[in-house]
mmCIF file of C-alpha atoms in Angstrom:
data_model
loop_
_atom_site.group_PDB
_atom_site.id
_atom_site.type_symbol
_atom_site.label_atom_id
_atom_site.label_comp_id
_atom_site.label_asym_id
_atom_site.label_seq_id
_atom_site.Cartn_x
_atom_site.Cartn_y
_atom_site.Cartn_z
ATOM 1 C CA THR A 1 37.204 54.303 -84.461
ATOM 2 C CA VAL A 2 33.968 53.317 -86.167
ATOM 3 C CA MET A 3 34.944 49.665 -86.492
ATOM 4 C CA GLN A 4 36.004 49.394 -82.835
ATOM 5 C CA PHE A 5 32.679 50.902 -81.770
ATOM 6 C CA LEU A 6 30.805 48.527 -84.115
ATOM 7 C CA PHE A 7 32.654 45.429 -82.924
ATOM 8 C CA SER A 8 32.108 46.336 -79.278
ATOM 9 C CA LYS A 9 28.367 46.694 -79.916
ATOM 10 C CA LEU A 10 28.224 43.476 -81.939
ATOM 11 C CA ALA A 11 30.213 41.487 -79.378
ATOM 12 C CA VAL A 12 27.712 42.177 -76.627
ATOM 13 C CA GLY A 13 24.598 42.140 -78.838
ATOM 14 C CA THR A 14 25.484 38.858 -80.526
ATOM 15 C CA VAL A 15 26.223 37.027 -77.285
ATOM 16 C CA VAL A 16 22.987 38.266 -75.695
ATOM 17 C CA ALA A 17 20.867 37.402 -78.762
ATOM 18 C CA VAL A 18 22.285 33.903 -79.176
ATOM 19 C CA ALA A 19 22.098 33.120 -75.452
ATOM 20 C CA MET A 20 18.502 34.289 -75.211
ATOM 21 C CA ALA A 21 17.530 32.370 -78.359
ATOM 22 C CA ILE A 22 18.987 29.148 -76.964
ATOM 23 C CA ILE A 23 17.343 29.665 -73.568
ATOM 24 C CA GLU A 24 13.994 30.548 -75.145
ATOM 25 C CA ALA A 25 13.948 27.605 -77.569
ATOM 26 C CA THR A 26 14.990 25.195 -74.818
ATOM 27 C CA LEU A 27 12.329 26.444 -72.392
ATOM 28 C CA ILE A 28 9.618 26.259 -75.047
ATOM 29 C CA MET A 29 10.467 22.629 -75.748
ATOM 30 C CA LEU A 30 10.773 21.807 -72.037
ATOM 31 C CA LEU A 31 7.276 23.210 -71.550
ATOM 32 C CA GLY A 32 6.000 20.597 -73.974
ATOM 33 C CA LEU A 33 6.018 21.977 -77.505
ATOM 34 C CA PRO A 34 6.581 19.037 -79.838
ATOM 35 C CA VAL A 35 9.158 20.041 -82.448
ATOM 36 C CA ALA A 36 9.643 17.948 -85.596
ATOM 37 C CA HIS A 37 13.101 19.381 -86.401
ATOM 38 C CA VAL A 38 14.947 20.464 -83.245
ATOM 39 C CA GLY A 39 18.051 21.710 -85.084
ATOM 40 C CA ALA A 40 15.972 23.839 -87.439
ATOM 41 C CA PHE A 41 13.974 25.164 -84.472
ATOM 42 C CA TYR A 42 17.157 26.325 -82.733
ATOM 43 C CA GLY A 43 18.551 27.645 -86.018
ATOM 44 C CA ILE A 44 15.544 29.782 -86.885
ATOM 45 C CA THR A 45 15.327 31.039 -83.303
ATOM 46 C CA ILE A 46 18.977 32.125 -83.367
ATOM 47 C CA LEU A 47 18.675 33.686 -86.841
ATOM 48 C CA PHE A 48 15.597 35.649 -85.852
ATOM 49 C CA ALA A 49 17.209 36.764 -82.587
ATOM 50 C CA LEU A 50 20.252 38.045 -84.470
ATOM 51 C CA ALA A 51 18.212 39.779 -87.196
ATOM 52 C CA ALA A 52 15.958 41.407 -84.586
ATOM 53 C CA GLN A 53 18.895 42.386 -82.361
ATOM 54 C CA TYR A 54 20.896 43.926 -85.192
ATOM 55 C CA MET A 55 17.869 45.740 -86.615
ATOM 56 C CA THR A 56 17.074 47.145 -83.166
ATOM 57 C CA MET A 57 20.691 48.201 -82.675
ATOM 58 C CA LEU A 58 20.703 49.932 -86.073
ATOM 59 C CA LEU A 59 17.479 51.812 -85.434
ATOM 60 C CA ASN A 60 18.649 52.801 -81.961
ATOM 61 C CA LEU A 61 21.951 54.113 -83.342
ATOM 62 C CA ALA A 62 20.267 55.919 -86.236
ATOM 63 C CA PHE A 63 17.275 57.398 -84.404
ATOM 64 C CA ASN A 64 18.263 57.219 -80.739
ATOM 65 C CA ARG A 65 15.372 56.396 -78.389
ATOM 66 C CA VAL A 66 12.768 56.786 -81.139
ATOM 67 C CA GLY A 67 14.527 53.930 -82.927
ATOM 68 C CA ILE A 68 13.521 51.527 -80.152
ATOM 69 C CA PHE A 69 9.856 52.309 -80.763
ATOM 70 C CA ILE A 70 10.300 51.934 -84.507
ATOM 71 C CA ALA A 71 11.983 48.558 -83.937
ATOM 72 C CA LEU A 72 9.171 47.401 -81.669
ATOM 73 C CA GLY A 73 6.665 48.277 -84.369
ATOM 74 C CA LEU A 74 8.641 46.515 -87.099
ATOM 75 C CA LEU A 75 9.314 43.414 -85.032
ATOM 76 C CA THR A 76 5.823 42.749 -83.723
ATOM 77 C CA LEU A 77 3.446 40.111 -84.949
ATOM 78 C CA SER A 78 0.860 42.584 -86.195
ATOM 79 C CA GLY A 79 2.504 42.910 -89.582
ATOM 80 C CA SER A 80 3.739 39.381 -90.011
ATOM 81 C CA GLY A 81 0.599 37.332 -90.464
ATOM 82 C CA GLY A 82 1.428 35.497 -87.242
ATOM 83 C CA LEU A 83 -1.245 37.077 -85.078
ATOM 84 C CA PHE A 84 -3.871 37.857 -87.699
ATOM 85 C CA PRO A 85 -4.175 36.590 -91.277
ATOM 86 C CA ALA A 86 -2.531 39.056 -93.654
ATOM 87 C CA GLU A 87 -5.861 39.680 -95.388
ATOM 88 C CA THR A 88 -7.415 41.059 -92.180
ATOM 89 C CA ILE A 89 -4.697 43.535 -91.255
ATOM 90 C CA ASN A 90 -4.187 47.139 -92.252
ATOM 91 C CA PRO A 91 -3.141 47.478 -95.932
ATOM 92 C CA LEU A 92 0.075 49.212 -94.839
ATOM 93 C CA PHE A 93 1.117 46.208 -92.741
ATOM 94 C CA GLU A 94 -0.016 43.833 -95.454
ATOM 95 C CA SER A 95 2.265 45.546 -97.971
ATOM 96 C CA ILE A 96 5.338 45.558 -95.717
ATOM 97 C CA GLN A 97 4.939 42.170 -94.042
ATOM 98 C CA GLN A 98 7.157 40.479 -96.620
ATOM 99 C CA PHE A 99 10.041 42.683 -95.451
ATOM 100 C CA LEU A 100 9.616 42.053 -91.724
ATOM 101 C CA PRO A 101 11.898 39.516 -90.027
ATOM 102 C CA MET A 102 9.052 38.037 -87.963
ATOM 103 C CA THR A 103 7.192 36.973 -91.120
ATOM 104 C CA HIS A 104 10.127 34.837 -92.158
ATOM 105 C CA ALA A 105 10.775 33.530 -88.658
ATOM 106 C CA ILE A 106 7.155 32.339 -88.512
ATOM 107 C CA ASN A 107 7.569 30.516 -91.834
ATOM 108 C CA GLY A 108 10.695 28.841 -90.475
ATOM 109 C CA TYR A 109 8.963 27.937 -87.210
ATOM 110 C CA ARG A 110 6.008 26.418 -89.055
ATOM 111 C CA ASN A 111 8.319 24.042 -90.855
ATOM 112 C CA ALA A 112 10.563 23.285 -87.859
ATOM 113 C CA ILE A 113 7.623 22.559 -85.580
ATOM 114 C CA THR A 114 5.245 20.726 -87.921
ATOM 115 C CA ASP A 115 7.202 19.969 -91.093
ATOM 116 C CA GLY A 116 4.394 21.729 -92.925
ATOM 117 C CA ILE A 117 6.105 24.105 -95.367
ATOM 118 C CA SER A 118 8.250 23.416 -98.398
ATOM 119 C CA SER A 119 12.013 23.570 -98.099
ATOM 120 C CA THR A 120 12.037 26.414 -100.648
ATOM 121 C CA THR A 121 9.987 28.590 -98.279
ATOM 122 C CA VAL A 122 12.292 27.773 -95.389
ATOM 123 C CA THR A 123 15.388 28.481 -97.478
ATOM 124 C CA THR A 124 13.941 31.820 -98.595
ATOM 125 C CA SER A 125 13.060 32.723 -95.017
ATOM 126 C CA THR A 126 16.541 31.783 -93.809
ATOM 127 C CA VAL A 127 18.225 33.838 -96.531
ATOM 128 C CA ILE A 128 16.031 36.865 -95.790
ATOM 129 C CA LEU A 129 16.809 36.706 -92.057
ATOM 130 C CA ILE A 130 20.530 36.537 -92.864
ATOM 131 C CA VAL A 131 20.220 39.464 -95.307
ATOM 132 C CA VAL A 132 18.352 41.553 -92.699
ATOM 133 C CA ALA A 133 21.116 40.842 -90.172
ATOM 134 C CA ILE A 134 23.939 41.672 -92.608
ATOM 135 C CA LEU A 135 22.205 44.780 -93.947
ATOM 136 C CA SER A 136 21.579 46.017 -90.406
ATOM 137 C CA ILE A 137 25.254 45.574 -89.537
ATOM 138 C CA ALA A 138 26.347 47.323 -92.746
ATOM 139 C CA LEU A 139 24.037 50.267 -92.087
ATOM 140 C CA MET A 140 25.350 50.584 -88.524
ATOM 141 C CA ILE A 141 28.708 51.719 -89.939
ATOM 142 C CA PRO A 142 27.510 55.101 -91.308
ATOM 143 C CA ALA A 143 25.257 55.569 -88.248
ATOM 144 C CA ILE A 144 28.225 55.073 -85.926
ATOM 145 C CA GLY A 145 30.383 57.308 -88.139
ATOM 146 C CA TYR A 146 27.803 60.053 -87.808
ATOM 147 C CA ILE A 147 27.624 59.634 -84.025
ATOM 148 C CA ILE A 148 31.421 59.669 -83.629
ATOM 149 C CA GLY A 149 31.748 62.631 -85.997
ATOM 150 C CA LYS A 150 29.059 64.533 -84.135
ATOM 151 C CA ASP A 151 30.794 63.909 -80.814
ATOM 152 C CA GLU A 152 34.121 65.143 -82.189
ATOM 153 C CA GLU A 153 32.809 68.406 -83.676
ATOM 154 C CA PRO A 154 34.335 71.456 -82.046
ATOM 155 C CA ASN A 155 32.013 73.447 -79.861
ATOM 156 C CA THR A 156 30.813 76.404 -81.919
ATOM 157 C CA ASN A 157 29.175 78.075 -78.959
ATOM 158 C CA ASP A 158 30.221 81.735 -78.831
ATOM 159 C CA SER A 159 29.643 82.068 -75.083
ATOM 160 C CA ASN A 160 33.393 82.347 -74.449
ATOM 161 C CA ALA A 161 33.805 85.223 -76.908
ATOM 162 C CA GLU A 162 34.324 88.569 -75.293
#
């Protein structure tokens, strides 16, 4: 069923995302990054990993292999203001950066690492990452339904007709 397929995907994807987030955050701190709020640093890393993982899974389910390339484009720093200031990037990226998970992860990281952003910004970023994750999961349901329905369609090939 659709829900069994979804839960099997989420079980693996969630474990991988959380494990990698914990490993990544730990290694970054072991390599010497001073972090003002360790709990928040782990939290934002895990939230971003889950939002990115679920968004990638959704796009892969919805658009097959092309979805991976779309996800890479949406999850890169180029549109988030993390690599270049928003004012110097392409107007298309500037207009969509507020919807990209990396933008909000960067805001969370700035506060967790340096304590330099207001708690309202961090709360907003956290809520948006959670919404992206939940929305991605919700949209996986019709994508999986389409895939399962497509696989169960009878073969309409007339090659066996005499």
